[in-house]
Tab-separated table of C-alpha atoms (C1' of nucleotides) in Angstrom:
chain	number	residue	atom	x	y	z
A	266	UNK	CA	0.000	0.000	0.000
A	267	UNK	CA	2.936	1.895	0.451
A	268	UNK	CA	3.892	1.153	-3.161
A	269	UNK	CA	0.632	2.452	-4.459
A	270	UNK	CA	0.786	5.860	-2.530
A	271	UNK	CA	4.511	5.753	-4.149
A	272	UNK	CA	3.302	5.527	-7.853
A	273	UNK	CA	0.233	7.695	-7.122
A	274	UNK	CA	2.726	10.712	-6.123
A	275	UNK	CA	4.850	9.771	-8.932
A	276	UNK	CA	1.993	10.379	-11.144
A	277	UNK	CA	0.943	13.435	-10.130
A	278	UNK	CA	4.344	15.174	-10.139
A	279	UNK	CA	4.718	13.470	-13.739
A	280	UNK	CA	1.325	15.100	-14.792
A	281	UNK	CA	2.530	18.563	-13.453
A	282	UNK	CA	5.508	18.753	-14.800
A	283	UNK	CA	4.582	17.455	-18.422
A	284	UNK	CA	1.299	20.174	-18.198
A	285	UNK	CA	4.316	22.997	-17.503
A	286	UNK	CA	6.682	21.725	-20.193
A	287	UNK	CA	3.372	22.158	-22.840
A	288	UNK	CA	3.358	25.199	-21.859
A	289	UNK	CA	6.459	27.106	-21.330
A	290	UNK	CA	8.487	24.147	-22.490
A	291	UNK	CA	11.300	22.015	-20.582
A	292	UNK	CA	14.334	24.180	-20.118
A	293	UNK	CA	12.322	27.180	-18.656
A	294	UNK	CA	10.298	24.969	-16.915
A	295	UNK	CA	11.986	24.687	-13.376
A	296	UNK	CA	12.277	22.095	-10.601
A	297	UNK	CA	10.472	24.936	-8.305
A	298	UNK	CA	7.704	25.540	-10.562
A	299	UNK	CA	7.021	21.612	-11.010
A	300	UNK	CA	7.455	21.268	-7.495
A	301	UNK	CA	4.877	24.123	-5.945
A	302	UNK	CA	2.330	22.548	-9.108
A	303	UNK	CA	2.575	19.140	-7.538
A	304	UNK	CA	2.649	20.161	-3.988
A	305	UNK	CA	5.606	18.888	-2.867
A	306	UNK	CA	8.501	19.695	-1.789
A	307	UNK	CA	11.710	20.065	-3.823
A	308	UNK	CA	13.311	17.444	-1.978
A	309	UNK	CA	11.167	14.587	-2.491
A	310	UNK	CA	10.609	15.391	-5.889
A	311	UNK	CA	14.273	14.197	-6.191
A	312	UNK	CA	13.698	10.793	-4.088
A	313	UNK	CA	10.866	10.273	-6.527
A	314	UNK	CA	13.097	11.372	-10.118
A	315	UNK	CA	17.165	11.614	-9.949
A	316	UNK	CA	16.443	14.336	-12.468
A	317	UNK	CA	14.149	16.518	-13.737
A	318	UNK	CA	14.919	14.797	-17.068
A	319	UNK	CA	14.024	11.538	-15.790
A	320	UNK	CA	9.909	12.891	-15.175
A	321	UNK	CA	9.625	12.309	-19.392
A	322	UNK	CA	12.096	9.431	-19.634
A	323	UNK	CA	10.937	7.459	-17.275
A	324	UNK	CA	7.865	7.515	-19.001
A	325	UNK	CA	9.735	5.033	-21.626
A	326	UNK	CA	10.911	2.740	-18.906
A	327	UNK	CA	9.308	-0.648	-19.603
A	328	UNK	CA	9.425	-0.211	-23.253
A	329	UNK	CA	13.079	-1.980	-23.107
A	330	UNK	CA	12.147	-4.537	-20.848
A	331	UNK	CA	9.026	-4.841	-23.035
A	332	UNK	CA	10.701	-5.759	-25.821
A	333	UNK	CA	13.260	-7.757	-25.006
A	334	UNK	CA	10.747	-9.911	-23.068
A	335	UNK	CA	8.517	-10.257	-26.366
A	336	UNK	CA	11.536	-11.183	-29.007
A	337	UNK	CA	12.340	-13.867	-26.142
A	338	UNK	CA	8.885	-15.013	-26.279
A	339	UNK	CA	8.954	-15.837	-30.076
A	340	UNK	CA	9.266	-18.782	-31.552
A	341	UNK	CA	12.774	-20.120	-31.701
A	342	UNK	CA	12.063	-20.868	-35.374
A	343	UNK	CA	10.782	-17.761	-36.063
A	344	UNK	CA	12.975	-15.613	-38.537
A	345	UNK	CA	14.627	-11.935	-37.413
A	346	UNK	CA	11.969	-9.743	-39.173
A	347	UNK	CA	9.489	-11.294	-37.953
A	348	UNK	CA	10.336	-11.469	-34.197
A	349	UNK	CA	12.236	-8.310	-34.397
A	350	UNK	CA	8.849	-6.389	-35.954
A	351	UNK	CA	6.746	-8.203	-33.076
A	352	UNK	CA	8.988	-6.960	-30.372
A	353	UNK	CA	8.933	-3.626	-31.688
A	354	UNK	CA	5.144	-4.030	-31.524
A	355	UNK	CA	4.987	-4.182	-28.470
A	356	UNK	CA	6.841	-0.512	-27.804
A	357	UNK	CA	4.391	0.499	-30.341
A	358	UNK	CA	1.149	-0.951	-28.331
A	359	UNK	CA	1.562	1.606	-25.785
A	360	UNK	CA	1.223	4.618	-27.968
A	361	UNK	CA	-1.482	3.037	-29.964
A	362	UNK	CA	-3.575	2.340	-26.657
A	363	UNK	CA	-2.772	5.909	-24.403
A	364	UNK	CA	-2.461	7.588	-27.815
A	365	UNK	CA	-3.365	11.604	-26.064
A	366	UNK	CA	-0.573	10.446	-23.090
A	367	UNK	CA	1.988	9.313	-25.845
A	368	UNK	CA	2.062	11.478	-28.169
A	369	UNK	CA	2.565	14.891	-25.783
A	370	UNK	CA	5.346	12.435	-24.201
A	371	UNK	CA	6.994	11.609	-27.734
A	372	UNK	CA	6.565	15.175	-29.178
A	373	UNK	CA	7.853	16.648	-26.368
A	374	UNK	CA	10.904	14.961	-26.192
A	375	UNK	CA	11.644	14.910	-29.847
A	376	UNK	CA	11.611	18.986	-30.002
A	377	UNK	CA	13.869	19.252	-26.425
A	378	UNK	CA	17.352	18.408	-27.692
A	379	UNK	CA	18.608	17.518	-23.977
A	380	UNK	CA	15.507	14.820	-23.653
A	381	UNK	CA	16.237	13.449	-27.011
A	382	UNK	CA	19.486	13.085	-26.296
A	383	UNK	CA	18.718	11.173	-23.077
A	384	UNK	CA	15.850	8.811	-24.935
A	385	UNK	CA	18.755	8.015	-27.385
A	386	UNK	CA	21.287	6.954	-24.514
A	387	UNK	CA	18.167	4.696	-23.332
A	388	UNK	CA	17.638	3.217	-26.478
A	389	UNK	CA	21.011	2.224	-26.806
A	390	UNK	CA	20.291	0.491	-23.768
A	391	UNK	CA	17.533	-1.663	-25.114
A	392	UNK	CA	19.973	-2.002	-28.313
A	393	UNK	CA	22.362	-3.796	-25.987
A	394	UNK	CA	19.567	-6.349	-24.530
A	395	UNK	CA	17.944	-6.939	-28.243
A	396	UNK	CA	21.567	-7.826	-29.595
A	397	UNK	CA	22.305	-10.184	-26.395
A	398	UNK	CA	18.763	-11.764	-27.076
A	399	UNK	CA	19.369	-12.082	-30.862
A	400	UNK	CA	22.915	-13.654	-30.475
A	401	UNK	CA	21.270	-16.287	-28.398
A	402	UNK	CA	18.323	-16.715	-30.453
A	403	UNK	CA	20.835	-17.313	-33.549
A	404	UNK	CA	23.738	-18.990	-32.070
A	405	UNK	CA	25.441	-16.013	-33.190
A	406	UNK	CA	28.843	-14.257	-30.987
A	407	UNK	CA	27.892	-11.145	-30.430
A	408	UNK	CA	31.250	-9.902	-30.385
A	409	UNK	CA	32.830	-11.049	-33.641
A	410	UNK	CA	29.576	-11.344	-35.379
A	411	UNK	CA	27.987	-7.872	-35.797
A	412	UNK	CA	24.653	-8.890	-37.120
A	413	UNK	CA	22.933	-9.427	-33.920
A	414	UNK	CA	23.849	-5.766	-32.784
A	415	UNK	CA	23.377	-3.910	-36.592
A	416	UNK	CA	19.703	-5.863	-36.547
A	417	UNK	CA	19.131	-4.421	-32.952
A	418	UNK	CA	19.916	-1.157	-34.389
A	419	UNK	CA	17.923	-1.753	-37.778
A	420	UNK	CA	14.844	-2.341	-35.926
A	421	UNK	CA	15.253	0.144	-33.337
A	422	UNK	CA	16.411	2.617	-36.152
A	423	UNK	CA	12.412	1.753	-37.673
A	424	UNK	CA	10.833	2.254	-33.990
A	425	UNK	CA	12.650	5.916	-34.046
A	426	UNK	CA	11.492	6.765	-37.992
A	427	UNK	CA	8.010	5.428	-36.594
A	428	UNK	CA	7.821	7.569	-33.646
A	429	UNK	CA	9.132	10.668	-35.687
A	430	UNK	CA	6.446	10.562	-38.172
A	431	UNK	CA	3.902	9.275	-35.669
A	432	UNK	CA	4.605	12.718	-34.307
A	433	UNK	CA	4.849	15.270	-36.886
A	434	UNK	CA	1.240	13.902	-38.012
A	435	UNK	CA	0.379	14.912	-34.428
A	436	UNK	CA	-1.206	11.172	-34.011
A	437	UNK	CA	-2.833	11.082	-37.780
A	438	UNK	CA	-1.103	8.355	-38.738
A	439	UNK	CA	-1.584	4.383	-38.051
A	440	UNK	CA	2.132	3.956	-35.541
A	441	UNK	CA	1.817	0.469	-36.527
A	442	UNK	CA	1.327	0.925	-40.305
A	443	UNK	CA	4.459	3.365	-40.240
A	444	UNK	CA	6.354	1.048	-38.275
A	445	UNK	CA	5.429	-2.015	-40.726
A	446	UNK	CA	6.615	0.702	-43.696
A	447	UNK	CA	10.366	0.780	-41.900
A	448	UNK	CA	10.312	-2.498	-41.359
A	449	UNK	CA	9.997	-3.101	-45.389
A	450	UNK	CA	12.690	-1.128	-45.998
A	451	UNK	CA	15.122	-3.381	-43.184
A	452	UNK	CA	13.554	-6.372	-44.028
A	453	UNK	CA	15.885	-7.480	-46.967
A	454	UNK	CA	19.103	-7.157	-44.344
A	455	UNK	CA	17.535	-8.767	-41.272
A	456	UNK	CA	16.785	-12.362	-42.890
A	457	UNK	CA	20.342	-13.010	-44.611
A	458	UNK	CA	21.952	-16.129	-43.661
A	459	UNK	CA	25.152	-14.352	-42.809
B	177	UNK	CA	45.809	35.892	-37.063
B	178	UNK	CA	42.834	36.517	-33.965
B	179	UNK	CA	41.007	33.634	-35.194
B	180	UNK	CA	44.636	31.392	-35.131
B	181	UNK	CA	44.902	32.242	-31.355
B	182	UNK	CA	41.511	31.369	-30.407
B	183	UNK	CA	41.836	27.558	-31.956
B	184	UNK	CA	44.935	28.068	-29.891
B	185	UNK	CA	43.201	28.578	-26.363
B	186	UNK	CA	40.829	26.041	-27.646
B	187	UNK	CA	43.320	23.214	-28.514
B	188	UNK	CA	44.644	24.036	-24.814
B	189	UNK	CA	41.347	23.609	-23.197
B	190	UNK	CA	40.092	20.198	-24.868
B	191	UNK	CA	44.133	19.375	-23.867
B	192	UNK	CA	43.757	19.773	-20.372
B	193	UNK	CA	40.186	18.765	-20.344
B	194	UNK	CA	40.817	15.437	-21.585
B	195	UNK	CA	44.054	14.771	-19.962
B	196	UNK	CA	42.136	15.172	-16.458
B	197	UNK	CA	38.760	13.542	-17.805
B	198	UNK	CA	41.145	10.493	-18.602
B	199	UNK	CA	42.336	10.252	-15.136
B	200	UNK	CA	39.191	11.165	-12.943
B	201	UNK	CA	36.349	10.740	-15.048
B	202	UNK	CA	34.351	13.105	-16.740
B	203	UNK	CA	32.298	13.621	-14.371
B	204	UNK	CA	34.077	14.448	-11.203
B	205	UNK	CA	36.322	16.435	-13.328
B	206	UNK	CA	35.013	19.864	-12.695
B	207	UNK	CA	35.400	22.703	-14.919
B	208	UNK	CA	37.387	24.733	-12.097
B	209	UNK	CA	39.793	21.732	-12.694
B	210	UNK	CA	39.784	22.425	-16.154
B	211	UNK	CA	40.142	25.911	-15.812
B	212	UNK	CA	43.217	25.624	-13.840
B	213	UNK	CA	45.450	23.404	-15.986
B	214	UNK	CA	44.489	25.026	-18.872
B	215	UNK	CA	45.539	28.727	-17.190
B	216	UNK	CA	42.481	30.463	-18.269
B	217	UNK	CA	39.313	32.405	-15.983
B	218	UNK	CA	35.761	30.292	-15.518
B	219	UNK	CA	34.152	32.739	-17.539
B	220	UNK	CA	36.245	32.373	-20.390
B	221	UNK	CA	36.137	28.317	-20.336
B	222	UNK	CA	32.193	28.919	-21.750
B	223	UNK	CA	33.237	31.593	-23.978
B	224	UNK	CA	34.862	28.875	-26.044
B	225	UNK	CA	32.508	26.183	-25.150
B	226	UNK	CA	28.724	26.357	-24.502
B	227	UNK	CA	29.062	23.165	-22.010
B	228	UNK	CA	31.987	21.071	-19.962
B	229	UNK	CA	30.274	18.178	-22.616
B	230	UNK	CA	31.057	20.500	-25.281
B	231	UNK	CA	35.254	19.976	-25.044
B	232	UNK	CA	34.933	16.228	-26.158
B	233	UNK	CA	31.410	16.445	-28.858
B	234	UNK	CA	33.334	19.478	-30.349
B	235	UNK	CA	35.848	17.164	-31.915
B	236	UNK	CA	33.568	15.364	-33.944
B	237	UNK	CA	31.563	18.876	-35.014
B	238	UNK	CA	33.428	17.982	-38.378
B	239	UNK	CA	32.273	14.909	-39.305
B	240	UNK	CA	28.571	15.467	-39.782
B	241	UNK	CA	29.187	18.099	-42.658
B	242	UNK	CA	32.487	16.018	-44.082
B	243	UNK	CA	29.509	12.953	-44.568
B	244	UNK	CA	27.197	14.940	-46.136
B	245	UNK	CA	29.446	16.977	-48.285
B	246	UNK	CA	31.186	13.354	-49.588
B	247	UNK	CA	27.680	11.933	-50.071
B	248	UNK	CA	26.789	14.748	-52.055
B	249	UNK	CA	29.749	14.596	-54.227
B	250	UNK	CA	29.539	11.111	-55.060
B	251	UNK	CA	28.516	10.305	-58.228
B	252	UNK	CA	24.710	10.655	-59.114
B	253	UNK	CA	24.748	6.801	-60.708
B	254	UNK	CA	26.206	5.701	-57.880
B	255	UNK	CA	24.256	2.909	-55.572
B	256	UNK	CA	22.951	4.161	-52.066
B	257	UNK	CA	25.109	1.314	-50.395
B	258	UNK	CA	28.706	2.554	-51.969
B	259	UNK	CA	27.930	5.900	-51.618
B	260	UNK	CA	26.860	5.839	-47.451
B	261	UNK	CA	29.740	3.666	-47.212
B	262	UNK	CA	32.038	6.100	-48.703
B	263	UNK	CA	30.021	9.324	-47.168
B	264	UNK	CA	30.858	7.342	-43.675
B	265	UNK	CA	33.970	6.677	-44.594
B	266	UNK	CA	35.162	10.069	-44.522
B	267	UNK	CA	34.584	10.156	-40.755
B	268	UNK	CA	36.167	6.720	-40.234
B	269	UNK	CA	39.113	8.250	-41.924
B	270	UNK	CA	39.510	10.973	-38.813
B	271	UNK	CA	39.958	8.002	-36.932
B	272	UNK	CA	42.772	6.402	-39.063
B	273	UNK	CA	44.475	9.917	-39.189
B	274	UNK	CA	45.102	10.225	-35.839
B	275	UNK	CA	44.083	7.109	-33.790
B	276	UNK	CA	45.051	7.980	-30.524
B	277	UNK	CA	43.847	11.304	-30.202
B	278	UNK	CA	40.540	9.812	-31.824
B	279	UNK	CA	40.606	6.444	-29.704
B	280	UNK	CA	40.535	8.714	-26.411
B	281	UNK	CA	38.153	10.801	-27.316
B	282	UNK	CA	35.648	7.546	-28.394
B	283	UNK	CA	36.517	5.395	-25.159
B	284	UNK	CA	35.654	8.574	-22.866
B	285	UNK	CA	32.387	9.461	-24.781
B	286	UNK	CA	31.341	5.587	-25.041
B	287	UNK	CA	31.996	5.027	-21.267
B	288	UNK	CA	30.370	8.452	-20.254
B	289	UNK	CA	26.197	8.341	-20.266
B	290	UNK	CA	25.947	11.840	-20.880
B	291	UNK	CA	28.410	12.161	-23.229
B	292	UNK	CA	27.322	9.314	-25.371
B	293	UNK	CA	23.406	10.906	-25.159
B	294	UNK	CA	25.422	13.942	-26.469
B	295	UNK	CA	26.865	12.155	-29.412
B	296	UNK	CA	23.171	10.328	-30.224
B	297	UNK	CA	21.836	13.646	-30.377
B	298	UNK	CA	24.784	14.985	-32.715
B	299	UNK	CA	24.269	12.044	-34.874
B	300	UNK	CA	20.687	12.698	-35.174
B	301	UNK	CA	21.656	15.761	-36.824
B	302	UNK	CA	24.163	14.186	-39.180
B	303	UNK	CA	20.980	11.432	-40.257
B	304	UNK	CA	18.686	14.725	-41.086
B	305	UNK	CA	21.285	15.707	-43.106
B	306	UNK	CA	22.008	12.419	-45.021
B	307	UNK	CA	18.163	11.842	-45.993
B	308	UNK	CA	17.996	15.525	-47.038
B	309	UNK	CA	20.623	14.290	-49.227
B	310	UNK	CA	19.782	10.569	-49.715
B	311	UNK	CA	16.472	12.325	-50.926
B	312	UNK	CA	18.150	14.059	-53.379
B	313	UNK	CA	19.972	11.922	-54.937
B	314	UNK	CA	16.955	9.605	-55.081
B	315	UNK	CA	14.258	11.627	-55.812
B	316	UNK	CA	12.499	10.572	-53.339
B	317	UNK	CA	10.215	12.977	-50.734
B	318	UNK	CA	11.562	12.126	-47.293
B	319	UNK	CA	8.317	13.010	-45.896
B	320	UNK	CA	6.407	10.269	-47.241
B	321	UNK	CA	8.971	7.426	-48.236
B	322	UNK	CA	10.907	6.180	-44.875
B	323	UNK	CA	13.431	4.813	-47.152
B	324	UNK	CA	16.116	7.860	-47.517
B	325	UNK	CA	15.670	8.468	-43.784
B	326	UNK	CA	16.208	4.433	-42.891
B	327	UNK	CA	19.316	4.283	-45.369
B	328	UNK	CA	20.567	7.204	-43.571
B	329	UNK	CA	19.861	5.616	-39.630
B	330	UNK	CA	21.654	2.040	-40.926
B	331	UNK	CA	24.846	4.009	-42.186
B	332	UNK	CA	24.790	5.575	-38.581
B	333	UNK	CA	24.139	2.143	-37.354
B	334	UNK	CA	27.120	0.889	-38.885
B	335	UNK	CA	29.214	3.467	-38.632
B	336	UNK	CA	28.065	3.581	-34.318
B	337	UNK	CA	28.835	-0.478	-34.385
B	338	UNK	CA	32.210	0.148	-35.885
B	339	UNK	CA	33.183	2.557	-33.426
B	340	UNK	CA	31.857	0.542	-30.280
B	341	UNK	CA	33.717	-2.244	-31.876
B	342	UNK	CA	36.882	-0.440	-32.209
B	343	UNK	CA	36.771	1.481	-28.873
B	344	UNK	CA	36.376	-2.220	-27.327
B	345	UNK	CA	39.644	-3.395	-29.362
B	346	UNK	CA	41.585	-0.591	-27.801
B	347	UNK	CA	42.184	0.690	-31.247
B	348	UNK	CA	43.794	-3.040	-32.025
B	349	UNK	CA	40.772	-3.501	-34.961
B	350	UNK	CA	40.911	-1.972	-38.096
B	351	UNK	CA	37.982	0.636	-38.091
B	352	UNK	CA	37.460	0.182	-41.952
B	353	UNK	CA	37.469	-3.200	-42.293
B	354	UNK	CA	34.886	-3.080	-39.123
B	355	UNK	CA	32.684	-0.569	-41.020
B	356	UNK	CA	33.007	-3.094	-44.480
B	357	UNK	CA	31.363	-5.810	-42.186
B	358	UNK	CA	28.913	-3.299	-40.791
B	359	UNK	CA	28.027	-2.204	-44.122
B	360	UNK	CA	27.553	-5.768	-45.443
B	361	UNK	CA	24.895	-6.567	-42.808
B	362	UNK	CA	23.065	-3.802	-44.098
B	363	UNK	CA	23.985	-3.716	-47.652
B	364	UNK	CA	20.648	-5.891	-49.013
B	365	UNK	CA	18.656	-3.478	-47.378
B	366	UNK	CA	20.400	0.014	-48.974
B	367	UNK	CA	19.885	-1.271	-52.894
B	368	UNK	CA	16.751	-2.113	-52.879
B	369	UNK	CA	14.166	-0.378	-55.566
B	370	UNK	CA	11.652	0.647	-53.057
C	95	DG	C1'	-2.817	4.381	25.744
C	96	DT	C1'	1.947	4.999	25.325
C	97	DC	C1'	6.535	4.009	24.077
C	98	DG	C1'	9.695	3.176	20.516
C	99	DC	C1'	10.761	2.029	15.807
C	100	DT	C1'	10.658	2.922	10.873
C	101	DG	C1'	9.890	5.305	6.659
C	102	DA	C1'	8.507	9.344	4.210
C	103	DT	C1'	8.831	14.194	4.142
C	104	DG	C1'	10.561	18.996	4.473
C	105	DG	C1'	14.079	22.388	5.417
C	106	DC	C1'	18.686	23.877	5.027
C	107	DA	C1'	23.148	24.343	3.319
C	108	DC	C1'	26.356	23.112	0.028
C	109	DT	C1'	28.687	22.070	-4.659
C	110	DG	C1'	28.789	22.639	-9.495
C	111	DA	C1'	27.105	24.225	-14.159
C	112	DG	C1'	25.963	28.036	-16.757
C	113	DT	C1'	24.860	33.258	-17.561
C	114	DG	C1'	24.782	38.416	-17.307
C	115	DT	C1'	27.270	42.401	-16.223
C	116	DC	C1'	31.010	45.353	-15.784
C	117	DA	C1'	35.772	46.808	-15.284
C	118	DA	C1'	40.474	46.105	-16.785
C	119	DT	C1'	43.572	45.202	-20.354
C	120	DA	C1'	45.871	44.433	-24.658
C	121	DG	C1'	46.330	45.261	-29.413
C	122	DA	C1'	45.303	47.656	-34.096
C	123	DG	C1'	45.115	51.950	-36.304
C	124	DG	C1'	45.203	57.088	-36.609
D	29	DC	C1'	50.620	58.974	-27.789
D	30	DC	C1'	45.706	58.414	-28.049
D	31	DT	C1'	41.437	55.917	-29.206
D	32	DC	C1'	38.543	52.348	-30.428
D	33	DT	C1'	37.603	47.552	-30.033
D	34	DA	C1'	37.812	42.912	-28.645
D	35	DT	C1'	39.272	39.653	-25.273
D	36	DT	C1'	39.606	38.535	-20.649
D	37	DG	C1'	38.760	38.192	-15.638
D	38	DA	C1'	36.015	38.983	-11.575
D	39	DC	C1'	31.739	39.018	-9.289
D	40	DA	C1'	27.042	37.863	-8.505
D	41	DC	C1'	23.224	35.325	-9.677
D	42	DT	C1'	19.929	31.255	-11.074
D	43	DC	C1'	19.131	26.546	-11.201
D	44	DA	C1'	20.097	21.443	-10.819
D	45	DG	C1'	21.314	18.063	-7.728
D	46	DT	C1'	23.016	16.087	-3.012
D	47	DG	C1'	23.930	15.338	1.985
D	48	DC	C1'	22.344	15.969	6.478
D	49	DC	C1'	19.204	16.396	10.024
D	50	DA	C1'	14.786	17.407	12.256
D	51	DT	C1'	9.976	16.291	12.014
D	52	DC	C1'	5.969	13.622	11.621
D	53	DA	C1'	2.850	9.752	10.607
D	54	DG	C1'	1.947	5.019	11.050
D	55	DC	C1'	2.460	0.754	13.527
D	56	DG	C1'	3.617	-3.045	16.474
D	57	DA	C1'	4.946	-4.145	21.486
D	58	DC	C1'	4.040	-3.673	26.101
DNA sequence: GTCGCTGATGGCACTGAGTGTCAATAGAGG
DNA sequence: CCTCTATTGACACTCAGTGCCATCAGCGAC
């Protein structure tokens, strides 16, 4: 019960801040400002985010975990496109089912050069866990074989070129279509023997 | 002769920046630190650069526009697939030139979060600018085919896997050769007809 | 009920990054 | 030698982030 007061907090200081950055946008949006919004103090906000950054990022937390998880779940048999596009569904899912929640998220991070930045660094995270996964799926070494780690970065390469366009149509487009669109274009390097 | 003595002081800074960022970290190197061995005021440390990150991105502020200018001067015939691979090749080259400097500079950014969010961001950049180009040379509208802007993000994918690869290798690896094997993961997917 | 423990919170002071302002200074040109 | 200009240094300030400690609420033990 303590957890759920925890998250509940969490959430409200998240939907402050994120209502100031619309606003007056990120960098003139201070700590101070969130804090008096959210009605706490300035020193738990920190216990709740190590930095003000981390109120949009960690928005994107489970997406990593989410994947990974899902290209683990395919079938063994299953070839790289196919798992690859499925895990990257599942990133996807969440911006197809909170689409109003997602998109401010995803278009405010892609026009604040500091938070786009940081989503990068994350990504590169969930690059690392996608190649490990892929090098076991494939029997491949991950070290002298750089397929597993270029097909990480193909398919997170479509998830970014997805979310981009996702956002400059402010939400008109299908996420899913656009991803399936990148994914054509990768899809001739992902299923090579090697 | 004004302008010769600025790259001067700045050749001095990233100097003493890096020497101390080698030996302490980025991190808990502070910029008073910085400021010190390189003889010069606070103040005048971000007169020459906007940021403490900005002493180690700075030396690859080249190699966005050297990419773009050698993709544009490729020949027009030329297949997407030779002509990233030569456009990336260009910044590979820096490497060869001088590979310690260059080998320094990559280990710190690669094992600094921050940093390496800096260079994702940078690179960002340096993709908008090969689809412009890749659009070009294609005729192809970036806005509605994902294919100029996916050619460009898996010739930053390659050239990113080269350098991780090389950093790892303590420079032992030949970056080329690395970037050849990148670019032949990713090769079917570049000459496609779309 | 009260004592004592624990965990969350708030307040305070501190370091470090980055910026604006102004005075001092050095160098080019008359 | 004087003047105009550009570079520098010094100071003060805002803001992010952290460590420390006092406070307070809940909760089990007695």
């Amino acid at each position: 019960m303590a957890e759920r007061k925890r998250q509940l907090v969490a959430a409200e200081i998240t939907e402050a801040a994120l209502q100031l950055c619309a606003v007056k946008g990120f960098d003139t949006t201070t700590v101070d400002e969130i804090v008096v919004a959210a009605g706490i103090s300035r020193r738990t906000f920190f216990r709740y985010f190590s930095s003000k950054e981390d109120v949009a990022i960690q928005l994107l937390a489970s997406l990593g975990t989410d994947m990974r998880d899902e290209l683990r779940a395919r079938p063994a048999g299953e070839p790289p496109a196919t798992a690859l596009r499925h895990a990257v569904g599942m990133a996807i899912d969440h911006c197809v089912d909170e689409p109003l929640k997602s998109l401010r998220v995803v278009q405010l991070i892609l026009r604040t050069p500091v938070l786009h930045a940081r989503m990068l660094e994350r990504q590169a995270q969930w690059r690392e866990g996608l190649t490990a996964e892929l090098a076991v799926r494939l029997g491949r070494d991950p070290v002298t074989d750089l397929f597993p780690e270029m097909a990480a970065g193909m398919a997170l390469a479509a998830f970014d070129a997805a979310m981009r366009h996702w956002s400059v149509s402010d939400g008109a487009a299908d996420p899913q279509e656009l991803t399936d669109r990148a994914f054509a274009v990768i899809g001739p390097a992902l299923d090579q023997a090697g």
